[in-house]
Coordinates of C-alpha atoms in Angstrom, one line a residue:
Chain A
M171 CA -15.5 10.3 -13.3
S172 CA -16.3 8.8 -16.6
S173 CA -12.7 8.8 -17.8
P174 CA -11.2 5.3 -17.2
L175 CA -7.6 6.6 -17.4
L176 CA -8.4 9.1 -14.7
N177 CA -10.0 6.4 -12.5
E178 CA -6.9 4.2 -13.0
L179 CA -4.6 7.1 -12.0
I180 CA -6.6 7.8 -8.9
D181 CA -6.5 4.2 -8.0
A182 CA -2.7 3.9 -8.7
L183 CA -2.0 6.9 -6.4
R184 CA -3.3 5.0 -3.5
C185 CA -0.1 2.9 -3.4
L186 CA 1.5 6.0 -1.7
P187 CA 1.4 5.8 2.1
G188 CA -1.2 8.0 3.8
V189 CA -3.1 8.5 0.5
G190 CA -6.8 7.5 0.6
A191 CA -9.5 7.8 -2.0
K192 CA -10.2 11.5 -1.4
T193 CA -6.5 12.5 -1.4
A194 CA -5.8 10.5 -4.5
Q195 CA -8.6 12.2 -6.3
R196 CA -7.3 15.6 -5.3
M197 CA -3.8 14.7 -6.4
A198 CA -4.9 13.4 -9.7
F199 CA -7.0 16.5 -10.5
H200 CA -4.3 18.8 -9.2
V201 CA -1.6 17.4 -11.5
L202 CA -3.9 17.2 -14.5
E203 CA -5.1 20.8 -14.0
R204 CA -1.9 22.5 -12.9
D205 CA 1.2 20.5 -13.2
R206 CA 1.4 18.1 -16.1
A207 CA 5.1 18.7 -16.5
G208 CA 5.6 17.7 -12.8
A209 CA 3.5 14.6 -13.3
S210 CA 5.5 13.5 -16.3
R211 CA 8.7 14.0 -14.4
L212 CA 7.3 12.0 -11.5
A213 CA 6.3 9.2 -13.8
D214 CA 9.9 9.2 -15.2
R215 CA 11.6 9.3 -11.8
L216 CA 9.4 6.6 -10.4
A217 CA 10.0 4.2 -13.3
A218 CA 13.8 4.9 -13.1
A219 CA 13.9 4.4 -9.3
V220 CA 12.0 1.2 -9.4
E221 CA 14.1 -0.1 -12.2
R222 CA 17.5 1.0 -11.2
I223 CA 17.6 1.3 -7.4
G224 CA 18.7 -1.9 -5.9
N225 CA 20.7 -2.7 -2.7
C226 CA 24.3 -2.1 -2.0
T227 CA 26.0 -5.5 -1.9
R228 CA 28.1 -4.5 1.1
C229 CA 25.6 -2.7 3.4
R230 CA 22.3 -3.5 1.8
T231 CA 21.0 0.1 1.7
F232 CA 19.3 1.5 -1.4
S233 CA 21.8 2.1 -4.1
E234 CA 21.9 2.3 -7.9
D235 CA 25.5 1.0 -7.8
A236 CA 26.8 -2.4 -6.6
I237 CA 28.6 -0.5 -3.8
C238 CA 26.9 2.5 -2.3
A239 CA 28.7 5.9 -1.9
T240 CA 28.9 5.5 1.9
C241 CA 30.6 2.1 1.6
A242 CA 32.9 3.3 -1.2
S243 CA 34.0 6.5 0.5
P244 CA 37.5 6.4 2.0
Q245 CA 36.5 9.3 4.3
R246 CA 34.4 6.9 6.3
D247 CA 35.8 5.2 9.4
A248 CA 35.8 1.5 8.6
S249 CA 36.2 0.6 12.3
L250 CA 32.7 1.7 13.2
L251 CA 29.7 -0.1 11.9
C252 CA 26.1 1.1 12.7
V253 CA 23.4 -1.5 12.2
V254 CA 19.9 -0.1 11.4
E255 CA 16.6 -1.7 10.4
T256 CA 15.9 0.3 7.3
P257 CA 17.4 2.9 4.9
V258 CA 15.1 5.5 6.5
D259 CA 16.7 4.8 9.8
Q260 CA 20.1 5.2 8.2
L261 CA 19.1 8.5 6.8
A262 CA 17.8 9.6 10.3
V263 CA 21.1 8.7 11.9
E264 CA 23.0 10.4 9.1
Q265 CA 21.0 13.6 9.3
A266 CA 20.9 13.9 13.1
T267 CA 24.4 12.8 14.2
G268 CA 27.9 13.5 13.2
Y269 CA 28.6 9.8 12.7
R270 CA 31.3 9.2 10.2
G271 CA 31.5 5.4 10.2
R272 CA 29.8 2.9 8.0
Y273 CA 26.4 1.3 8.1
F274 CA 24.7 -2.1 7.8
V275 CA 21.0 -2.2 6.9
L276 CA 19.0 -5.2 8.0
L277 CA 16.0 -4.3 5.7
G278 CA 13.7 -5.5 8.5
R279 CA 13.7 -6.8 12.0
L280 CA 13.6 -10.2 13.5
S281 CA 10.0 -11.3 13.2
P282 CA 9.6 -15.1 12.6
L283 CA 5.9 -14.9 12.1
D284 CA 6.4 -12.5 9.1
G285 CA 9.2 -14.8 7.8
M286 CA 12.0 -12.4 8.8
G287 CA 14.7 -14.6 10.2
P288 CA 18.5 -14.1 10.5
K289 CA 18.9 -15.2 6.8
E290 CA 16.5 -12.5 5.6
L291 CA 18.3 -9.8 7.7
G292 CA 21.6 -10.7 6.1
I293 CA 23.2 -11.8 9.4
D294 CA 25.6 -14.1 7.5
L295 CA 26.7 -11.0 5.4
L296 CA 27.2 -9.1 8.6
A297 CA 29.2 -12.0 10.3
A298 CA 31.4 -12.2 7.2
R299 CA 31.9 -8.4 7.4
L300 CA 32.9 -8.6 11.1
A301 CA 35.3 -11.5 10.3
E302 CA 37.2 -9.2 8.1
N303 CA 38.6 -7.8 11.4
E304 CA 38.2 -4.2 10.3
V305 CA 35.3 -3.3 12.5
R306 CA 36.1 -2.4 16.1
E307 CA 32.6 -1.4 17.3
L308 CA 29.2 -2.5 16.2
I309 CA 26.7 0.2 17.0
I310 CA 23.3 -1.4 17.3
A311 CA 20.6 1.1 16.3
T312 CA 17.5 -1.0 15.9
N313 CA 14.2 0.5 17.1
P314 CA 13.3 0.2 20.8
T315 CA 10.4 -2.1 20.0
V316 CA 9.9 -5.8 21.0
E317 CA 11.2 -7.0 17.6
G318 CA 13.9 -4.4 17.5
E319 CA 15.1 -5.5 21.0
A320 CA 15.1 -9.1 19.9
T321 CA 17.1 -8.1 16.8
A322 CA 19.5 -6.2 19.0
H323 CA 20.0 -9.3 21.2
L324 CA 20.8 -11.4 18.1
L325 CA 23.2 -8.7 16.8
S326 CA 25.1 -8.6 20.1
Q327 CA 25.5 -12.4 19.9
V328 CA 26.9 -12.0 16.4
A329 CA 29.3 -9.3 17.7
R330 CA 30.4 -11.4 20.6
A331 CA 31.1 -14.4 18.4
A332 CA 33.3 -12.2 16.2
N333 CA 34.9 -10.7 19.3
V334 CA 33.7 -7.2 18.4
R335 CA 32.5 -4.6 20.9
A336 CA 28.8 -4.0 20.6
T337 CA 27.1 -0.8 21.8
R338 CA 23.4 0.1 21.9
L339 CA 21.8 3.6 21.5
A340 CA 21.0 5.1 24.8
H341 CA 17.4 5.1 26.0
G342 CA 15.9 7.8 28.0
V343 CA 13.9 11.0 28.2
P344 CA 13.7 12.7 24.8
L345 CA 14.9 16.3 24.6
G346 CA 12.0 18.7 24.9
G347 CA 9.9 15.9 26.5
E348 CA 8.0 16.4 29.8
L349 CA 8.3 13.8 32.5
E350 CA 4.5 14.0 33.1
F351 CA 3.8 12.8 29.5
I352 CA 6.5 10.2 29.0
D353 CA 5.5 6.6 29.1
R354 CA 6.5 4.5 32.1
G355 CA 8.9 2.2 30.3
T356 CA 11.0 5.1 29.0
L357 CA 10.9 6.8 32.4
A358 CA 12.0 3.6 34.1
H359 CA 14.8 3.2 31.6
A360 CA 15.9 6.8 32.0
F361 CA 15.8 6.5 35.8
G362 CA 17.8 3.3 35.8
G363 CA 20.3 4.6 33.4
R364 CA 20.8 8.0 35.3
Q365 CA 24.3 9.4 34.8
L366 CA 26.7 11.3 37.1
I367 CA 26.9 15.0 36.5
E368 CA 30.5 15.8 36.0
N369 CA 31.5 19.1 37.6
Chain B
M89 CA 20.8 9.9 0.8
S90 CA 23.7 9.3 -1.4
S91 CA 21.6 7.9 -4.3
P92 CA 20.9 10.6 -6.9
L93 CA 18.0 8.7 -8.3
L94 CA 16.4 8.5 -4.9
N95 CA 16.9 12.2 -4.4
E96 CA 15.3 12.9 -7.7
L97 CA 12.3 10.8 -6.9
I98 CA 11.8 12.5 -3.6
D99 CA 12.0 15.9 -5.3
A100 CA 9.6 14.8 -8.1
L101 CA 7.0 13.6 -5.5
R102 CA 6.7 17.2 -4.3
C103 CA 4.6 18.1 -7.3
L104 CA 1.7 16.4 -5.5
P105 CA -0.5 18.7 -3.5
G106 CA 0.1 18.6 0.3
V107 CA 3.4 16.7 -0.1
G108 CA 6.4 18.4 1.5
A109 CA 10.0 17.3 1.8
K110 CA 9.4 14.9 4.8
T111 CA 6.3 13.3 3.3
A112 CA 8.0 12.9 -0.1
Q113 CA 10.8 11.1 1.6
R114 CA 8.5 8.8 3.4
M115 CA 6.6 8.0 0.2
A116 CA 9.8 7.3 -1.7
F117 CA 11.2 4.9 0.9
H118 CA 7.8 3.3 1.3
V119 CA 7.3 2.4 -2.3
L120 CA 11.0 1.3 -2.8
E121 CA 10.8 -0.9 0.3
R122 CA 7.3 -2.3 0.1
D123 CA 5.5 -1.6 -3.1
R124 CA 7.7 -1.5 -6.2
A125 CA 4.9 -3.0 -8.3
G126 CA 2.5 -0.3 -7.2
A127 CA 5.1 2.4 -8.0
S128 CA 5.6 1.0 -11.5
R129 CA 1.9 1.0 -12.0
L130 CA 1.7 4.6 -10.8
A131 CA 4.5 5.6 -13.2
D132 CA 2.6 4.0 -16.1
R133 CA -0.8 5.5 -15.2
L134 CA 0.7 9.0 -14.6
A135 CA 2.4 8.9 -18.0
A136 CA -0.7 7.6 -19.7
A137 CA -2.9 10.2 -18.0
V138 CA -0.7 13.1 -18.8
E139 CA -0.3 12.0 -22.4
R140 CA -3.9 11.0 -23.2
I141 CA -6.3 12.9 -21.0
G142 CA -7.3 16.1 -22.7
N143 CA -10.5 18.1 -22.6
C144 CA -13.9 17.3 -24.1
T145 CA -14.4 19.6 -27.1
R146 CA -18.0 20.1 -26.0
C147 CA -18.0 20.6 -22.2
R148 CA -14.2 21.0 -21.6
T149 CA -14.0 18.5 -18.8
F150 CA -11.2 16.0 -18.6
S151 CA -11.6 13.3 -21.2
E152 CA -9.5 10.9 -23.2
D153 CA -11.9 11.1 -26.1
A154 CA -12.9 14.2 -28.2
I155 CA -16.4 14.0 -26.6
C156 CA -16.7 12.9 -23.0
A157 CA -19.0 10.1 -21.9
T158 CA -21.4 12.6 -20.2
C159 CA -21.8 14.7 -23.3
A160 CA -22.1 11.6 -25.5
S161 CA -24.7 9.9 -23.3
P162 CA -28.3 10.0 -24.7
Q163 CA -29.5 9.3 -21.1
R164 CA -28.6 12.8 -20.2
D165 CA -31.1 15.6 -20.3
A166 CA -29.8 18.0 -22.9
S167 CA -32.1 20.8 -21.8
L168 CA -30.2 21.3 -18.5
L169 CA -26.7 22.7 -18.5
C170 CA -24.8 23.0 -15.3
V171 CA -21.7 25.3 -15.4
V172 CA -18.9 24.6 -12.9
E173 CA -15.4 26.0 -12.5
T174 CA -13.4 22.8 -12.5
P175 CA -13.7 19.0 -13.3
V176 CA -13.5 18.4 -9.5
D177 CA -16.6 20.6 -9.0
Q178 CA -18.4 18.6 -11.7
L179 CA -17.5 15.4 -9.8
A180 CA -18.8 16.9 -6.6
V181 CA -22.2 17.8 -8.1
E182 CA -22.3 14.4 -9.8
Q183 CA -21.6 12.5 -6.6
A184 CA -23.9 14.6 -4.3
T185 CA -26.9 15.2 -6.4
G186 CA -29.2 13.2 -8.7
Y187 CA -28.6 15.7 -11.5
R188 CA -29.0 14.0 -14.9
G189 CA -28.3 17.0 -17.2
R190 CA -25.1 18.0 -18.9
Y191 CA -22.2 20.1 -17.8
F192 CA -20.0 22.9 -19.0
V193 CA -16.6 23.3 -17.3
L194 CA -15.0 26.7 -17.3
L195 CA -11.5 25.4 -16.2
G196 CA -11.1 28.5 -14.0
R197 CA -13.0 31.5 -12.9
L198 CA -13.0 35.1 -14.0
S199 CA -9.8 36.6 -12.7
P200 CA -8.3 39.2 -15.1
L201 CA -5.1 39.6 -13.0
D202 CA -4.3 35.9 -13.5
G203 CA -5.1 36.3 -17.2
M204 CA -8.5 34.5 -16.9
G205 CA -10.9 36.3 -19.1
P206 CA -14.1 35.2 -20.9
K207 CA -12.0 33.8 -23.7
E208 CA -10.0 31.5 -21.4
L209 CA -13.2 30.3 -19.8
G210 CA -14.6 29.3 -23.1
I211 CA -17.6 31.7 -22.9
D212 CA -17.7 31.8 -26.7
L213 CA -18.1 28.0 -26.8
L214 CA -20.8 28.2 -24.1
A215 CA -22.7 31.0 -26.1
A216 CA -22.5 28.8 -29.2
R217 CA -23.9 25.9 -27.2
L218 CA -26.8 28.0 -25.9
A219 CA -27.5 29.3 -29.5
E220 CA -28.2 25.7 -30.5
N221 CA -31.5 26.2 -28.7
E222 CA -31.4 22.9 -26.9
V223 CA -30.7 24.2 -23.4
R224 CA -33.7 25.5 -21.4
E225 CA -32.0 26.1 -18.1
L226 CA -28.4 27.2 -17.3
I227 CA -27.6 26.1 -13.7
I228 CA -24.7 28.3 -12.5
A229 CA -22.7 26.4 -9.9
T230 CA -19.5 28.5 -9.6
N231 CA -18.0 28.8 -6.1
P232 CA -19.5 31.4 -3.8
T233 CA -16.2 33.4 -3.8
V234 CA -15.6 36.9 -5.1
E235 CA -14.3 35.6 -8.4
G236 CA -17.0 32.9 -8.6
E237 CA -19.7 35.5 -8.1
A238 CA -18.2 37.7 -10.8
T239 CA -18.2 34.6 -13.1
A240 CA -21.8 33.9 -12.2
H241 CA -22.7 37.4 -13.2
L242 CA -21.0 37.0 -16.5
L243 CA -22.7 33.7 -17.1
S244 CA -26.2 35.1 -16.3
Q245 CA -25.6 37.8 -18.9
V246 CA -24.6 35.2 -21.5
A247 CA -27.8 33.3 -20.6
R248 CA -30.0 36.4 -20.9
A249 CA -28.5 37.2 -24.3
A250 CA -29.4 33.7 -25.5
N251 CA -32.8 34.0 -23.8
V252 CA -32.1 31.0 -21.6
R253 CA -33.3 30.8 -18.0
A254 CA -30.3 31.0 -15.6
T255 CA -30.4 29.6 -12.0
R256 CA -27.9 29.8 -9.2
L257 CA -27.2 27.2 -6.4
A258 CA -29.0 28.2 -3.2
H259 CA -26.8 29.8 -0.5
G260 CA -27.6 29.3 3.2
V261 CA -26.9 27.4 6.3
P262 CA -25.1 24.1 5.6
L263 CA -26.7 20.9 6.9
G264 CA -25.2 20.0 10.3
G265 CA -23.9 23.5 10.8
E266 CA -24.6 25.5 13.9
L267 CA -25.8 29.1 13.6
E268 CA -23.3 30.1 16.3
F269 CA -20.3 29.2 14.2
I270 CA -21.5 30.2 10.7
D271 CA -20.0 33.3 9.2
R272 CA -22.1 36.5 9.0
G273 CA -22.3 36.6 5.2
T274 CA -23.8 33.1 5.0
L275 CA -26.2 33.7 7.9
A276 CA -27.3 37.0 6.3
H277 CA -27.9 35.2 3.0
A278 CA -29.8 32.4 4.7
F279 CA -31.9 34.9 6.6
G280 CA -32.7 37.0 3.5
G281 CA -33.5 33.9 1.5
R282 CA -35.8 32.3 4.2
Q283 CA -38.5 30.1 2.8
L284 CA -42.1 29.5 3.6
I285 CA -42.8 26.2 5.4
E286 CA -45.5 24.4 3.4
N287 CA -47.8 22.6 5.7

């Protein structure tokens, strides 16, 4: 298009995940043609979110306050601490389970080549938290990837040093999955971790 | 999430076409975690585009100036006028063809039930343009839908009244298409409009 502003908008939209040149173009034309109010609102909300959403000083999740609502809530069981890699993972646990404890968000996973070491993951903050002697169980919910497993190992060492029980999410066959299509690693895990049927 | 700002951002992102609750959530977390600079830029560009992009007073396409670059350019052949439904269609013609004439954008199609009549489509502006006696050919490039065909019919009447030759994009088998999978209407059109092979 000959409009520089429109080209800049199309280009800027590509910062969104999964949005390429063609989708960005469609989005730009769509909002200009049909939803300028929505676009204005989005511009507002984006600017406000970028400016005001920081990280909770206690659990490091996204929060516009110094202490997030989950950390501040007295309803939450302070003896349970679930460690996740990202705020999205926290949201996933929160939505899927009835977990009523607190969280600690690493904002990454152990990956020395990307400059993610214990310091970047806030391990010192976590160790200080465990030293408060409030936490009885550290639930390690990092992703079952190579880096996630390495991170889990590090976390279990931190827990042992603080004399706190560490647990790990169970691995196995996902619900609705079919054995035929499940990767070997998962199947081996599920087979090795088979459980007694209680009658 | 417990952050109201984050929830508002996720909600605002849903104004984009093809973005549902899950995608909006992914987008919000992605920009907050990894691309805050991009998000700020997008907020800026969105606000600027909504505020400053209006319509060209001559051809009605998106433009931040009163007269768009295509209408203002002396390189463009003023004797050819291509009528399209939307700015996206204009872009499609511009990118696919070597067309060097000018455009007129209807910003819709004839659809009385949705309140789109000749007035909303700027037919009076188009008639005034044809009355300038500069245009020799009106190329009707509305979509081959029911409303598009009705619009094309209206446009051909406007052209006839102004004594301007009206042409319509050819219908037929798309390149790379297979006869087996082409809808009957298109095939009938292509069959009826068969052309002599010049040897």
